[in-house]
Tab-separated table of C-alpha atoms and ligand atoms in Angstrom:
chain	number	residue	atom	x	y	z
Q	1	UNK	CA	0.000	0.000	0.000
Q	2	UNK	CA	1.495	2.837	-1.203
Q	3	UNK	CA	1.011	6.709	-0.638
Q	4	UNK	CA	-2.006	7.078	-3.007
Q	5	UNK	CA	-4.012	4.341	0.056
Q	6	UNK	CA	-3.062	6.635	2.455
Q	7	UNK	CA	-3.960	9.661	1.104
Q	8	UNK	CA	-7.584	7.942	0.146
Q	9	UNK	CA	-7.763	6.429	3.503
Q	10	UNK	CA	-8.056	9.768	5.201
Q	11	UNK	CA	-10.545	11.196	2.088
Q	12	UNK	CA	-12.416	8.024	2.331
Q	13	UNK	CA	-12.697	8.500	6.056
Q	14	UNK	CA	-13.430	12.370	5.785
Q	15	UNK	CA	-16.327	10.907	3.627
Q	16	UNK	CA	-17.605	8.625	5.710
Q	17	UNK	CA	-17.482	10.333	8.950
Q	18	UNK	CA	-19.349	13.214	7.425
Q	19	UNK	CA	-22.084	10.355	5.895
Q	20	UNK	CA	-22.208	9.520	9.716
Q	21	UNK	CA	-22.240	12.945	11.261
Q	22	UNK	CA	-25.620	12.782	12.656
Q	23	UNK	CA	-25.710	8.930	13.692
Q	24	UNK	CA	-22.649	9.275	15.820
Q	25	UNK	CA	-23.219	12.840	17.099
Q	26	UNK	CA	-26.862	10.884	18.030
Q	27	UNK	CA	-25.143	8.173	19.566
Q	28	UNK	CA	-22.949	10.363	21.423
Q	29	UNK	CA	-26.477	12.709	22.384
Q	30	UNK	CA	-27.323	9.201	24.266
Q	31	UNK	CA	-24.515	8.809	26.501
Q	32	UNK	CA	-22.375	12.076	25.944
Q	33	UNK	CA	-22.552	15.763	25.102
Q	34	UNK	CA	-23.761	15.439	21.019
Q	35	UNK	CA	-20.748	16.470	19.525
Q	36	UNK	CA	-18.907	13.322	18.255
Q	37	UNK	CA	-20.044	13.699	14.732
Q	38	UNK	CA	-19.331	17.326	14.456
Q	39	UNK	CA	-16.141	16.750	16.111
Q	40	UNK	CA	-14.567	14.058	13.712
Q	41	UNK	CA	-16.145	15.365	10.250
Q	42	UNK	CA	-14.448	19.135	11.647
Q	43	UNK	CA	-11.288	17.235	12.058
Q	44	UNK	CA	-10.855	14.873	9.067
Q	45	UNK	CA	-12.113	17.881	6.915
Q	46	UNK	CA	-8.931	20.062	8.162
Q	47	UNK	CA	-6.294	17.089	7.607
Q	48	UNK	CA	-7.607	16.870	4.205
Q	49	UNK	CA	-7.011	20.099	3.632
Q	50	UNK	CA	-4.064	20.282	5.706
Q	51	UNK	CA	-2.604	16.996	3.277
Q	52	UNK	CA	-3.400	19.405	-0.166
Q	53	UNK	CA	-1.481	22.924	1.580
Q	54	UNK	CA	1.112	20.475	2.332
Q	55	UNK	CA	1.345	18.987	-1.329
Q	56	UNK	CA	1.009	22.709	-3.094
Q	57	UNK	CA	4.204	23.404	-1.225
Q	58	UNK	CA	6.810	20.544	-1.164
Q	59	UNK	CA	8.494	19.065	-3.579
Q	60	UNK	CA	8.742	15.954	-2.628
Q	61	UNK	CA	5.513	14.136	-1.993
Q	62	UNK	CA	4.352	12.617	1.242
Q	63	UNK	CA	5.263	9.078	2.478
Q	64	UNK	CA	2.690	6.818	4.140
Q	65	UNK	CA	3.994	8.242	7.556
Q	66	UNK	CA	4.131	11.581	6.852
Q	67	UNK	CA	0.208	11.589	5.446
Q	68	UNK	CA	-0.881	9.575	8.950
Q	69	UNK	CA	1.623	12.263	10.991
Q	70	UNK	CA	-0.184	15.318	9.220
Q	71	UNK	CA	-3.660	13.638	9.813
Q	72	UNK	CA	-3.267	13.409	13.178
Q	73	UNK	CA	-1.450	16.742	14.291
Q	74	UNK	CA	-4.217	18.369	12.579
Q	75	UNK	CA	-6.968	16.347	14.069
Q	76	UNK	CA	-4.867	17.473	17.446
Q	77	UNK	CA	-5.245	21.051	16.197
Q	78	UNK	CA	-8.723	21.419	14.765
Q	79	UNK	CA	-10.891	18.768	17.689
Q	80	UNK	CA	-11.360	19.494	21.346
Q	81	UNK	CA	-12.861	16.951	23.539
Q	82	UNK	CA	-11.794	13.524	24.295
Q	83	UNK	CA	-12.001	11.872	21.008
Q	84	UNK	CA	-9.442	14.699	19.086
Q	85	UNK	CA	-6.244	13.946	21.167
Q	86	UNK	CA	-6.651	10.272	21.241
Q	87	UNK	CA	-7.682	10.260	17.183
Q	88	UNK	CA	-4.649	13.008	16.565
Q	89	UNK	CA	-2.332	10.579	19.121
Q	90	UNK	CA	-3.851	7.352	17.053
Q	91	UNK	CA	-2.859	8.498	13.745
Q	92	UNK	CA	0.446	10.268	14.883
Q	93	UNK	CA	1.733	6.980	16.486
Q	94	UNK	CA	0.676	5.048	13.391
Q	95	UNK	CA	2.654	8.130	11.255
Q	96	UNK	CA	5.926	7.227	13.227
Q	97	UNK	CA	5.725	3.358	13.595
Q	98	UNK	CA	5.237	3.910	9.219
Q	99	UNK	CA	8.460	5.994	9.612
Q	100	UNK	CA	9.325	6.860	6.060
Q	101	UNK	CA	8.651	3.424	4.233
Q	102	UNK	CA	6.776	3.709	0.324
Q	103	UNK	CA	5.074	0.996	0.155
Q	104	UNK	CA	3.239	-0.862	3.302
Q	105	UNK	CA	3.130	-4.418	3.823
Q	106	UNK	CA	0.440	-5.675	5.749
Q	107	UNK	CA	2.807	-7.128	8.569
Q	108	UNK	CA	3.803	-3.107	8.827
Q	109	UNK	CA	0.452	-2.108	8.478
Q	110	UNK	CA	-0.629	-4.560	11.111
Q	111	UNK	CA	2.300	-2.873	14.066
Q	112	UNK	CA	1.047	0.854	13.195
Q	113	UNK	CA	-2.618	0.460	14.338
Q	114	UNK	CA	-0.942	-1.902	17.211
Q	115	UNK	CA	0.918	1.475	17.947
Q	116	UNK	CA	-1.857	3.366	17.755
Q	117	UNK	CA	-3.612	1.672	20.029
Q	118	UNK	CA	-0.747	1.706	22.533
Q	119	UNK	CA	-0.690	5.571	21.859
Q	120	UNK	CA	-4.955	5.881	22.975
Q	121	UNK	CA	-4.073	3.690	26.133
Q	122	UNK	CA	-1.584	5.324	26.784
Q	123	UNK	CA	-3.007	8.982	26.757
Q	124	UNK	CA	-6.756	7.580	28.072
Q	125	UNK	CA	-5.694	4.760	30.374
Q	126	UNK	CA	-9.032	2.775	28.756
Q	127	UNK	CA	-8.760	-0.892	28.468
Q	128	UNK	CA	-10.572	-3.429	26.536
Q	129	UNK	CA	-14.671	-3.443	28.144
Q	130	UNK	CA	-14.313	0.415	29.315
Q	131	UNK	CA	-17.007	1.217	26.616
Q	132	UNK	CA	-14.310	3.353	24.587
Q	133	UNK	CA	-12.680	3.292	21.239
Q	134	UNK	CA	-10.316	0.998	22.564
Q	135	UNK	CA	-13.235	-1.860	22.353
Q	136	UNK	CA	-13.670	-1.751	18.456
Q	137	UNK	CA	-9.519	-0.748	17.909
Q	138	UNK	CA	-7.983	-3.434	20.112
Q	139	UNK	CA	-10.554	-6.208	18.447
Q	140	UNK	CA	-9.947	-4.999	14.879
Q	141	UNK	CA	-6.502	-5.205	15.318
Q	142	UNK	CA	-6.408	-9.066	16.736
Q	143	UNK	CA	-8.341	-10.079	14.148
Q	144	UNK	CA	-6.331	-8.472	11.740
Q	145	UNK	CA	-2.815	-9.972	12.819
Q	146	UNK	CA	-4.515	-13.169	13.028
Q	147	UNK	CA	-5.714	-12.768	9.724
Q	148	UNK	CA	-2.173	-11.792	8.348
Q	149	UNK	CA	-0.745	-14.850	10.468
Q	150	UNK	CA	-3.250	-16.695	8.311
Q	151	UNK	CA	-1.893	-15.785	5.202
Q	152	UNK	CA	-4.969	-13.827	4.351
Q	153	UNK	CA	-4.799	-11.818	1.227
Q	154	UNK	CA	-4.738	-7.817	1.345
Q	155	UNK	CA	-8.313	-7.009	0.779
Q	156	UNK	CA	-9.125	-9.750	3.117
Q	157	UNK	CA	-7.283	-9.225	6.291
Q	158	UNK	CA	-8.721	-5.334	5.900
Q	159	UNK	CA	-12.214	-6.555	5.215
Q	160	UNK	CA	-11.554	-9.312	9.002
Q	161	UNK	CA	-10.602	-5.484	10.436
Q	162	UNK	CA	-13.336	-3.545	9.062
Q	163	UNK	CA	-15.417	-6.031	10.273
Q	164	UNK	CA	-14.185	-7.212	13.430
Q	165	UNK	CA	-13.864	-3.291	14.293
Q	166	UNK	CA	-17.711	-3.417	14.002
Q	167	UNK	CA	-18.366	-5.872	15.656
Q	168	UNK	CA	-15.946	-4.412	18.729
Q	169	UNK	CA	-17.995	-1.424	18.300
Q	170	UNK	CA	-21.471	-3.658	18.786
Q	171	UNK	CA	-20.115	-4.755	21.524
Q	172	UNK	CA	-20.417	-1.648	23.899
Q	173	UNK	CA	-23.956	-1.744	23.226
Q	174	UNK	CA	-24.276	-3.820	26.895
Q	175	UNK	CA	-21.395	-2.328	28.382
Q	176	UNK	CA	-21.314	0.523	31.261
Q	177	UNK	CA	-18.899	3.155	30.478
Q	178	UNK	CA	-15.728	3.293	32.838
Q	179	UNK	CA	-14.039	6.421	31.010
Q	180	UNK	CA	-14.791	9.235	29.430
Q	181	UNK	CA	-17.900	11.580	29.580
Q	182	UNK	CA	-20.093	8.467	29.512
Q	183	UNK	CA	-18.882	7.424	32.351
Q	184	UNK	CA	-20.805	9.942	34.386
Q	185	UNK	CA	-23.816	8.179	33.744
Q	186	UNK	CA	-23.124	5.560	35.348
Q	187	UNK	CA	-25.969	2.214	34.840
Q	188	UNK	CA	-27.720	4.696	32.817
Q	189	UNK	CA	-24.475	4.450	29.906
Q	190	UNK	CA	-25.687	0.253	29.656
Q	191	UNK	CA	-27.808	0.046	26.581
Q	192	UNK	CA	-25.957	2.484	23.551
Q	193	UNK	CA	-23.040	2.071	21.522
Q	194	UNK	CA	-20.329	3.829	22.476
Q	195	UNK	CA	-19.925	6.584	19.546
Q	196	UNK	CA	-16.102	6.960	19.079
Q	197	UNK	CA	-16.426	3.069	19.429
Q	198	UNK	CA	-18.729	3.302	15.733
Q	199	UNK	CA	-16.390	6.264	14.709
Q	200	UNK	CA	-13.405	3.561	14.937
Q	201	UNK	CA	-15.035	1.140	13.453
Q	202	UNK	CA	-16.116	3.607	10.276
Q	203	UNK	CA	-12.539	4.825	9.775
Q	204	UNK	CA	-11.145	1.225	9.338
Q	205	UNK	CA	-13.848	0.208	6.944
Q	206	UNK	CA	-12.636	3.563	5.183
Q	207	UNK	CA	-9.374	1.957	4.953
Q	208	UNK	CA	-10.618	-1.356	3.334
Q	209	UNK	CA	-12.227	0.301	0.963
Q	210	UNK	CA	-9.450	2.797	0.218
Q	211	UNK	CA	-7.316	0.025	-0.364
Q	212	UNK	CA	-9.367	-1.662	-3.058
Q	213	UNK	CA	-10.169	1.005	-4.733
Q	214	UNK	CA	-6.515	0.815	-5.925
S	1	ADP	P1	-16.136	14.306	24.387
S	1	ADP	O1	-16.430	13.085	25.202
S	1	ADP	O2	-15.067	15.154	24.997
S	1	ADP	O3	-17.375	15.063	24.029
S	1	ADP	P2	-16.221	13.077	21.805
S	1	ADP	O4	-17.691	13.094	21.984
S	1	ADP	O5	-15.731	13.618	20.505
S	1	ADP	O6	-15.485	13.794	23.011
S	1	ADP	O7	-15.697	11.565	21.891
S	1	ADP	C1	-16.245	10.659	22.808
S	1	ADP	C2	-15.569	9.309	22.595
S	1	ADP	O8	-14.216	9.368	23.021
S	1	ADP	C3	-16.182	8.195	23.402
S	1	ADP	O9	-17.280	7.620	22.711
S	1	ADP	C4	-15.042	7.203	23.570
S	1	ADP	O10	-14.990	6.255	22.543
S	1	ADP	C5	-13.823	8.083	23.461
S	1	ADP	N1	-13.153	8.210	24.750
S	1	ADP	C6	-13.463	9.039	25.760
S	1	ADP	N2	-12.594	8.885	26.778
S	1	ADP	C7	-11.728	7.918	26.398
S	1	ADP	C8	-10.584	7.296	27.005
S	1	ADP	N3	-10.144	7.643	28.213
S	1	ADP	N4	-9.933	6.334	26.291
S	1	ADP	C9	-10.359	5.989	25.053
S	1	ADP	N5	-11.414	6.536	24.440
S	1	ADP	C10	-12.091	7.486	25.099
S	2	MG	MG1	-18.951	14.250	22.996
């Protein structure tokens, strides 16, 4: 996967997230503050147009790394909240794990979202059944190595991802929230999806599809 998957990664996620706005900032009305939607379509909107300043002024285009690096220091920039420094620290760690390889192998791939997810635990201390992100990230990405370990083709090792990101995210649905605003609610948090949960889950199915588009 070269620079071009990267670079219609993020546009395939800007697209998606803003196809979603309303359904996550709804699910996020449920057990948050309503502004999940509007926070992540804000966001991906400035990295795309952050990636296009960027490629009107250098001369050299943008690796892999760099694109995910730009992505997420804008997403840093541009998105308050809980979900923009743990997106901006997601795609920042996945930037530098890249470093400045062409072409991405699954296997590589595979250790960037693993270091993006370290990056999110790290910064929001959420573990696996917390009712975060971290539920539909951490069981995309052991599908996915599995997957790879498998011998699965590209397209589908990212389509086990996509999917078992979704089904992570489906997953909260019983859960009570142990971090972030959702938390608050307590019992009452038992019953909805978690929204940056869905959001995780939509981003990675952006990334199948960017990749067989190619
Ligand atoms: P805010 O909660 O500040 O309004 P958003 O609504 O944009 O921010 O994002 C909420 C999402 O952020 C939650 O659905 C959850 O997935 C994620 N989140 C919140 N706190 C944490 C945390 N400590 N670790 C991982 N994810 C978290
Ligand atoms: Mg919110």
């Amino acid at each position: 996967m070269d620079a071009e998957v990267f670079r219609a990664w993020i546009r395939s996620a800007a697209e998606v997230v803003e196809a979603n706005r309303d359904h996550l900032t709804q699910l996020d009305a449920a057990i948050g503050d309503a502004d999940h939607g509007i926070n992540l379509a804000r966001g991906f909107a400035a990295a795309l147009e952050a990636l296009d300043a960027h490629d009107r002024g250098a001369a050299a285009p943008m690796t892999p790394g760099k694109i995910l690096t730009v992505t997420g220091r804008t997403i840093i920039s541009k998105v308050g909240g809980a979900a923009g420094p743990l997106y901006g620290m997601a795609f920042r760690r996945a930037g530098k794990s890249l470093a400045d390889a062409a072409d991405v192998d699954l296997p590589t791939l595979s250790a960037a979202l693993d270091a993006a997810l370290a990056g999110v635990q790290q910064l929001g201390a959420a573990v696996e059944g917390d009712k975060t992100m971290v539920d539909a990230l951490a069981a995309g990405n052991r599908a996915f190595s599995k997957a790879i370990a498998e011998g699965a083709s590209q397209d589908d090792a990212l389509s086990v991802l996509a999917e078992a990101a979704s089904v992570g995210a489906v997953t909260t649905i019983p859960m009570q929230a142990r971090k972030g605003r959702a938390s608050y609610l307590g019992p009452r948090s038992v019953g909805h999806e978690d929204p940056g949960a869905a959001s995780t889950a939509l981003i990675l199915g952006a990334l199948r599809d960017a990749a067989r588009i190619r």
